[in-house]
Amino acid sequence: MKKVIVTNVTNIGDPVILLENGVYYMYATYSGATKFHVYTSTDSKHFEDAGVCLSEDDTFAYECVWAPEVIKYNNKYYMFYSGRSFEDKLMHLQVAISDSPLGPFKDVSSEPLLKLNDKSTIDAHPFIDEDGQAYMFFSMDCSTNIIDGKHISQIYAIKLNKDLTKTEGKMVFISSPSKEFELYSGPEWFWNEGPYVLKNKGRYFLTYSTNFYASKHYSVGCLVADNPMGPYVLQEEKAILAYVENEMSGPGHNAFFVDKDGTLKCVFHIHSDYNHPSGDRQACICPAYFDENNNLVIDYK
C-alpha cells in the first residue's frame, strides 16, 4: 500500500475528483445520503469539507442520493447522480448543473434524466468521445433487477444529447457478473456497478466494481472494447484492484483523474475499518497507467 494515498475523507463512498484551476474537488456519496458535500484540496492528500454542493431542496430525490460525478462542459459543471424518487420509490438517474464546482448544483428538470417504469438505476457515468458524442454508463440495480430468481446488477449504456440533459436511442447491455472473481457475494445477489470509461490508443477501457460493497471482496474489474458501446470483453479474468490482506478491505467504485503533474490517478474507496466492513468508507488515491501492451494498470501495490 506504499503507493496508495489514504486521504482524510471518511464516512463516504464512491469518490470522484475534478481538478480545476489548481484545486482538487472531491465528490462522494455522503453519510445520510440526502445531499452531497464537496471536499477541496491543493495537494490531493489533505482535503477540507467545503460544504453542501447539492442540497435536499435542489434534487428530485428524497433519499439514497448516491454516486455523484462532476464534469466540466461548455463552461458549466454537470453532476450526474442517482436518487430515490418520491413518486415511485425507485432509484433514477439525474443531472444537475452549476456555474461553480462548489455548487450549488440544481436539477435540470423535475423529471429524472433516465427513469424506467419498473427498475432502479444507479451509478451514472458520463463519457464524451473525441467525436463529441456523449454517452452515459450506469448500473441496473440488483434491488429490482431480478433474473431467474437472482438479484443481479448489470451495466448498460445509452447516448446523451449535446446538452447532456436528455437520453437518445435505446439502452445497450454492457456486462453482467459471471466470472469467479465477481461471484463472491452469491448465491442470490451479484453486482456489476460503478462504471467508468477511459480511452487510450483507440480502445475503450471500462472499469467497474463487483461483489457486495460491505465485503472485503468488493473490487474492480476492467472491460475493453473497440467501440464505446461495446461489445466489451474482460481485459483479464481477475480484479485489477482488490483487497490487500491485513491492509486494505473492499477497494472499489473508482474513478480517474489527471493530477497537476499530468499523471493519471485512480481514486476509490476502502472500508475505514478493515475488520468491520460497512458503509463507512475512506477515499484513497493511487497511480494508474497503460502498459506496453495497452492494458490498464491500477498501481496500488
CSV table of C-alpha atoms in Angstrom, one decimal:
chain,number,residue,atom,x,y,z
A,1,MET,CA,0.0,0.0,0.0
A,2,LYS,CA,3.0,2.3,-0.2
A,3,LYS,CA,1.7,3.7,-3.5
A,4,VAL,CA,-1.8,4.5,-2.0
A,5,ILE,CA,-2.6,7.8,-0.5
A,6,VAL,CA,-5.2,7.3,2.2
A,7,THR,CA,-7.0,10.6,2.4
A,8,ASN,CA,-8.6,12.1,5.5
A,9,VAL,CA,-12.1,11.9,3.8
A,10,THR,CA,-14.1,9.2,5.6
A,11,ASN,CA,-17.7,8.1,6.1
A,12,ILE,CA,-18.3,8.5,2.4
A,13,GLY,CA,-18.4,6.2,-0.7
A,14,ASP,CA,-18.0,6.4,-4.4
A,15,PRO,CA,-15.4,9.2,-4.6
A,16,VAL,CA,-14.6,11.1,-7.8
A,17,ILE,CA,-12.1,14.0,-8.3
A,18,LEU,CA,-12.2,17.0,-10.6
A,19,LEU,CA,-9.1,19.2,-11.0
A,20,GLU,CA,-10.0,22.8,-11.8
A,21,ASN,CA,-7.7,25.9,-11.6
A,22,GLY,CA,-5.2,24.1,-9.3
A,23,VAL,CA,-7.8,22.8,-6.9
A,24,TYR,CA,-8.9,19.2,-6.5
A,25,TYR,CA,-12.6,18.9,-5.9
A,26,MET,CA,-13.8,15.6,-4.5
A,27,TYR,CA,-17.4,14.5,-4.6
A,28,ALA,CA,-18.8,11.4,-3.0
A,29,THR,CA,-21.8,9.7,-1.5
A,30,TYR,CA,-22.3,11.4,1.8
A,31,SER,CA,-23.3,9.9,5.1
A,32,GLY,CA,-27.1,10.1,5.3
A,33,ALA,CA,-27.4,10.1,1.5
A,34,THR,CA,-29.8,13.0,1.1
A,35,LYS,CA,-27.3,15.6,-0.2
A,36,PHE,CA,-23.8,15.9,-1.5
A,37,HIS,CA,-20.8,17.7,0.1
A,38,VAL,CA,-17.7,18.8,-1.9
A,39,TYR,CA,-14.2,18.4,-0.5
A,40,THR,CA,-11.3,20.6,-1.7
A,41,SER,CA,-7.5,20.2,-1.7
A,42,THR,CA,-4.4,21.7,-3.3
A,43,ASP,CA,-2.2,18.6,-2.9
A,44,SER,CA,-4.8,15.8,-3.4
A,45,LYS,CA,-3.8,14.4,0.1
A,46,HIS,CA,-5.4,16.7,2.6
A,47,PHE,CA,-9.0,17.7,1.9
A,48,GLU,CA,-11.3,20.1,3.6
A,49,ASP,CA,-15.1,19.9,3.7
A,50,ALA,CA,-16.2,22.8,1.6
A,51,GLY,CA,-19.9,22.3,2.4
A,52,VAL,CA,-23.1,21.2,0.7
A,53,CYS,CA,-23.0,21.4,-3.1
A,54,LEU,CA,-26.3,19.7,-3.8
A,55,SER,CA,-29.0,20.2,-1.1
A,56,GLU,CA,-32.2,18.4,-0.4
A,57,ASP,CA,-34.1,21.3,-1.9
A,58,ASP,CA,-32.4,21.0,-5.3
A,59,THR,CA,-32.9,17.4,-6.1
A,60,PHE,CA,-35.9,15.3,-7.2
A,61,ALA,CA,-34.9,12.6,-4.7
A,62,TYR,CA,-35.8,12.2,-1.1
A,63,GLU,CA,-33.1,9.6,-0.1
A,64,CYS,CA,-30.4,7.3,-1.4
A,65,VAL,CA,-28.7,10.3,-3.2
A,66,TRP,CA,-25.7,8.3,-4.4
A,67,ALA,CA,-22.5,8.4,-6.5
A,68,PRO,CA,-22.1,12.0,-7.8
A,69,GLU,CA,-19.8,12.5,-10.8
A,70,VAL,CA,-19.0,16.0,-12.0
A,71,ILE,CA,-17.5,17.1,-15.3
A,72,LYS,CA,-16.9,20.5,-16.8
A,73,TYR,CA,-18.7,21.0,-20.1
A,74,ASN,CA,-19.4,24.2,-22.0
A,75,ASN,CA,-18.1,26.3,-19.1
A,76,LYS,CA,-20.6,24.8,-16.7
A,77,TYR,CA,-20.3,21.9,-14.2
A,78,TYR,CA,-22.6,18.9,-14.7
A,79,MET,CA,-23.3,16.5,-11.9
A,80,PHE,CA,-24.6,13.0,-12.7
A,81,TYR,CA,-26.0,11.0,-9.8
A,82,SER,CA,-28.8,8.7,-8.7
A,83,GLY,CA,-31.6,9.0,-6.1
A,84,ARG,CA,-34.8,7.6,-4.9
A,85,SER,CA,-38.0,9.2,-6.3
A,86,PHE,CA,-40.9,10.3,-4.1
A,87,GLU,CA,-43.3,9.2,-6.9
A,88,ASP,CA,-42.5,5.5,-7.4
A,89,LYS,CA,-39.8,4.9,-4.7
A,90,LEU,CA,-37.4,3.6,-7.4
A,91,MET,CA,-33.8,4.8,-8.0
A,92,HIS,CA,-33.4,7.0,-11.1
A,93,LEU,CA,-30.5,8.9,-12.8
A,94,GLN,CA,-30.4,12.6,-12.9
A,95,VAL,CA,-28.2,15.5,-14.0
A,96,ALA,CA,-27.7,18.8,-12.1
A,97,ILE,CA,-25.8,21.9,-13.3
A,98,SER,CA,-23.9,24.6,-11.5
A,99,ASP,CA,-21.7,27.6,-12.6
A,100,SER,CA,-19.1,26.6,-10.0
A,101,PRO,CA,-17.5,23.3,-8.9
A,102,LEU,CA,-18.5,24.3,-5.4
A,103,GLY,CA,-22.2,24.4,-6.4
A,104,PRO,CA,-25.0,24.9,-5.8
A,105,PHE,CA,-26.0,22.2,-8.2
A,106,LYS,CA,-29.6,22.1,-9.2
A,107,ASP,CA,-31.5,19.5,-11.2
A,108,VAL,CA,-32.1,20.5,-14.8
A,109,SER,CA,-35.6,19.2,-14.6
A,110,SER,CA,-38.1,17.9,-12.1
A,111,GLU,CA,-38.1,14.7,-14.1
A,112,PRO,CA,-35.1,12.4,-13.9
A,113,LEU,CA,-32.7,12.1,-16.8
A,114,LEU,CA,-33.4,8.4,-17.0
A,115,LYS,CA,-36.5,6.9,-15.5
A,116,LEU,CA,-37.5,3.3,-16.0
A,117,ASN,CA,-41.0,2.1,-15.1
A,118,ASP,CA,-40.1,-0.9,-13.0
A,119,LYS,CA,-36.3,-0.9,-12.5
A,120,SER,CA,-33.9,1.1,-10.3
A,121,THR,CA,-30.8,2.5,-12.0
A,122,ILE,CA,-27.7,3.8,-10.2
A,123,ASP,CA,-24.1,5.0,-10.7
A,124,ALA,CA,-24.4,7.3,-13.7
A,125,HIS,CA,-21.0,7.9,-15.5
A,126,PRO,CA,-20.9,10.5,-18.4
A,127,PHE,CA,-18.3,9.9,-21.2
A,128,ILE,CA,-17.7,12.2,-24.1
A,129,ASP,CA,-15.9,10.7,-27.0
A,130,GLU,CA,-13.4,12.5,-29.3
A,131,ASP,CA,-16.1,13.0,-31.9
A,132,GLY,CA,-18.3,14.9,-29.4
A,133,GLN,CA,-20.8,12.1,-28.9
A,134,ALA,CA,-21.8,11.8,-25.3
A,135,TYR,CA,-22.7,8.6,-23.5
A,136,MET,CA,-24.0,7.6,-20.1
A,137,PHE,CA,-23.0,4.4,-18.5
A,138,PHE,CA,-24.9,3.1,-15.5
A,139,SER,CA,-25.9,0.1,-13.5
A,140,MET,CA,-29.3,-1.6,-13.5
A,141,ASP,CA,-29.6,-2.1,-9.7
A,142,CYS,CA,-29.9,-5.5,-8.3
A,143,SER,CA,-32.6,-4.4,-5.8
A,144,THR,CA,-35.2,-4.6,-8.7
A,145,ASN,CA,-33.2,-6.4,-11.5
A,146,ILE,CA,-34.2,-10.0,-10.8
A,147,ILE,CA,-33.2,-12.7,-13.3
A,148,ASP,CA,-34.1,-16.3,-12.8
A,149,GLY,CA,-34.8,-15.5,-9.1
A,150,LYS,CA,-31.4,-13.9,-8.6
A,151,HIS,CA,-30.7,-10.2,-7.9
A,152,ILE,CA,-28.2,-9.0,-10.4
A,153,SER,CA,-26.7,-5.6,-11.0
A,154,GLN,CA,-25.8,-5.2,-14.7
A,155,ILE,CA,-24.1,-2.4,-16.6
A,156,TYR,CA,-25.8,-0.6,-19.5
A,157,ALA,CA,-25.0,2.4,-21.7
A,158,ILE,CA,-27.1,5.0,-23.6
A,159,LYS,CA,-26.4,8.0,-25.7
A,160,LEU,CA,-26.9,11.6,-24.5
A,161,ASN,CA,-27.8,14.7,-26.5
A,162,LYS,CA,-25.3,17.5,-27.0
A,163,ASP,CA,-26.7,19.4,-23.9
A,164,LEU,CA,-26.2,16.3,-21.7
A,165,THR,CA,-29.7,16.8,-20.5
A,166,LYS,CA,-31.6,14.0,-22.4
A,167,THR,CA,-31.0,10.5,-23.4
A,168,GLU,CA,-31.1,9.3,-27.0
A,169,GLY,CA,-31.9,6.0,-28.5
A,170,LYS,CA,-32.0,2.6,-26.8
A,171,MET,CA,-30.1,1.3,-23.8
A,172,VAL,CA,-27.3,-1.1,-24.7
A,173,PHE,CA,-26.3,-4.0,-22.5
A,174,ILE,CA,-22.6,-4.0,-21.4
A,175,SER,CA,-21.9,-6.6,-18.8
A,176,SER,CA,-23.2,-8.9,-16.1
A,177,PRO,CA,-21.3,-10.7,-13.3
A,178,SER,CA,-20.3,-14.2,-14.4
A,179,LYS,CA,-16.6,-14.8,-13.6
A,180,GLU,CA,-15.3,-16.3,-10.4
A,181,PHE,CA,-13.9,-13.0,-9.0
A,182,GLU,CA,-17.4,-11.4,-9.5
A,183,LEU,CA,-19.3,-14.1,-7.6
A,184,TYR,CA,-18.0,-13.9,-4.0
A,185,SER,CA,-21.2,-12.4,-2.7
A,186,GLY,CA,-23.6,-15.1,-4.1
A,187,PRO,CA,-25.6,-17.2,-4.3
A,188,GLU,CA,-28.6,-14.8,-4.8
A,189,TRP,CA,-27.0,-11.3,-5.0
A,190,PHE,CA,-24.5,-10.3,-7.6
A,191,TRP,CA,-23.0,-6.9,-8.7
A,192,ASN,CA,-21.5,-5.1,-11.7
A,193,GLU,CA,-21.7,-1.4,-10.9
A,194,GLY,CA,-19.8,1.9,-10.7
A,195,PRO,CA,-18.7,2.0,-14.4
A,196,TYR,CA,-16.0,4.5,-15.5
A,197,VAL,CA,-14.6,4.7,-19.1
A,198,LEU,CA,-11.2,5.8,-20.3
A,199,LYS,CA,-10.0,5.8,-23.9
A,200,ASN,CA,-6.4,5.1,-24.9
A,201,LYS,CA,-4.9,4.4,-28.4
A,202,GLY,CA,-8.4,3.9,-29.9
A,203,ARG,CA,-9.6,1.4,-27.3
A,204,TYR,CA,-12.2,1.9,-24.6
A,205,PHE,CA,-11.5,0.7,-21.1
A,206,LEU,CA,-14.4,0.3,-18.7
A,207,THR,CA,-13.7,-0.2,-15.1
A,208,TYR,CA,-16.5,-1.4,-12.8
A,209,SER,CA,-17.0,-2.7,-9.2
A,210,THR,CA,-18.2,-6.1,-8.3
A,211,ASN,CA,-19.4,-8.0,-5.2
A,212,PHE,CA,-21.1,-6.5,-2.2
A,213,TYR,CA,-19.9,-3.1,-1.2
A,214,ALA,CA,-19.6,-4.1,2.5
A,215,SER,CA,-17.5,-7.1,1.8
A,216,LYS,CA,-13.7,-7.2,1.7
A,217,HIS,CA,-14.1,-8.8,-1.8
A,218,TYR,CA,-15.6,-5.6,-3.3
A,219,SER,CA,-13.1,-5.0,-6.1
A,220,VAL,CA,-12.6,-3.5,-9.6
A,221,GLY,CA,-12.6,-5.3,-12.9
A,222,CYS,CA,-11.8,-4.0,-16.4
A,223,LEU,CA,-13.5,-4.5,-19.7
A,224,VAL,CA,-12.1,-3.5,-23.1
A,225,ALA,CA,-13.8,-2.6,-26.4
A,226,ASP,CA,-13.1,-1.1,-29.8
A,227,ASN,CA,-16.3,0.9,-29.7
A,228,PRO,CA,-17.8,2.9,-26.7
A,229,MET,CA,-21.0,0.8,-26.5
A,230,GLY,CA,-19.2,-2.5,-27.0
A,231,PRO,CA,-19.1,-5.3,-27.3
A,232,TYR,CA,-16.8,-5.4,-24.2
A,233,VAL,CA,-14.5,-8.3,-23.1
A,234,LEU,CA,-12.6,-8.7,-19.9
A,235,GLN,CA,-9.0,-7.3,-20.0
A,236,GLU,CA,-8.2,-10.2,-17.7
A,237,GLU,CA,-10.3,-12.6,-15.6
A,238,LYS,CA,-9.4,-11.2,-12.3
A,239,ALA,CA,-9.7,-7.9,-10.5
A,240,ILE,CA,-7.3,-5.1,-11.3
A,241,LEU,CA,-7.9,-3.5,-7.9
A,242,ALA,CA,-8.6,-5.8,-5.0
A,243,TYR,CA,-8.2,-6.2,-1.2
A,244,VAL,CA,-4.7,-6.4,0.3
A,245,GLU,CA,-4.7,-8.9,3.2
A,246,ASN,CA,-4.4,-7.1,6.6
A,247,GLU,CA,-4.1,-3.7,4.9
A,248,MET,CA,-7.0,-2.7,2.6
A,249,SER,CA,-10.6,-4.0,2.5
A,250,GLY,CA,-13.1,-3.6,-0.2
A,251,PRO,CA,-11.5,-1.2,-2.6
A,252,GLY,CA,-13.9,-0.1,-5.3
A,253,HIS,CA,-16.2,2.3,-7.0
A,254,ASN,CA,-13.3,4.0,-8.6
A,255,ALA,CA,-12.8,7.0,-11.0
A,256,PHE,CA,-9.8,8.5,-12.7
A,257,PHE,CA,-8.3,12.0,-13.0
A,258,VAL,CA,-5.1,13.6,-14.2
A,259,ASP,CA,-3.2,15.4,-11.5
A,260,LYS,CA,-1.2,18.7,-11.7
A,261,ASP,CA,1.9,16.8,-12.9
A,262,GLY,CA,-0.1,15.2,-15.8
A,263,THR,CA,-0.1,11.8,-14.1
A,264,LEU,CA,-3.2,9.5,-14.4
A,265,LYS,CA,-4.5,8.7,-11.0
A,266,CYS,CA,-7.3,6.4,-9.7
A,267,VAL,CA,-9.5,7.4,-6.8
A,268,PHE,CA,-11.5,4.8,-4.9
A,269,HIS,CA,-12.9,4.0,-1.5
A,270,ILE,CA,-11.9,1.3,1.0
A,271,HIS,CA,-13.5,0.3,4.3
A,272,SER,CA,-12.5,2.8,7.0
A,273,ASP,CA,-12.3,-0.1,9.5
A,274,TYR,CA,-10.6,-3.1,7.9
A,275,ASN,CA,-12.0,-5.5,10.4
A,276,HIS,CA,-15.6,-4.2,10.2
A,277,PRO,CA,-16.6,-3.6,6.5
A,278,SER,CA,-19.6,-1.3,6.3
A,279,GLY,CA,-20.9,1.9,4.6
A,280,ASP,CA,-18.2,3.9,6.4
A,281,ARG,CA,-15.6,4.2,3.7
A,282,GLN,CA,-12.5,6.3,3.1
A,283,ALA,CA,-11.2,7.9,-0.1
A,284,CYS,CA,-7.9,6.7,-1.5
A,285,ILE,CA,-5.7,7.7,-4.5
A,286,CYS,CA,-3.0,5.8,-6.4
A,287,PRO,CA,-1.3,6.0,-9.7
A,288,ALA,CA,-2.7,4.3,-12.9
A,289,TYR,CA,-1.2,3.8,-16.3
A,290,PHE,CA,-1.4,1.9,-19.6
A,291,ASP,CA,1.4,-0.7,-20.0
A,292,GLU,CA,3.4,-1.6,-23.2
A,293,ASN,CA,0.5,-3.9,-24.3
A,294,ASN,CA,-2.1,-1.1,-23.8
A,295,ASN,CA,-3.5,-2.7,-20.7
A,296,LEU,CA,-4.9,-0.5,-18.0
A,297,VAL,CA,-3.0,-0.9,-14.7
A,298,ILE,CA,-4.1,0.5,-11.3
A,299,ASP,CA,-0.8,0.7,-9.5
A,300,TYR,CA,-1.8,0.1,-5.9
A,301,LYS,CA,0.7,-2.5,-4.6
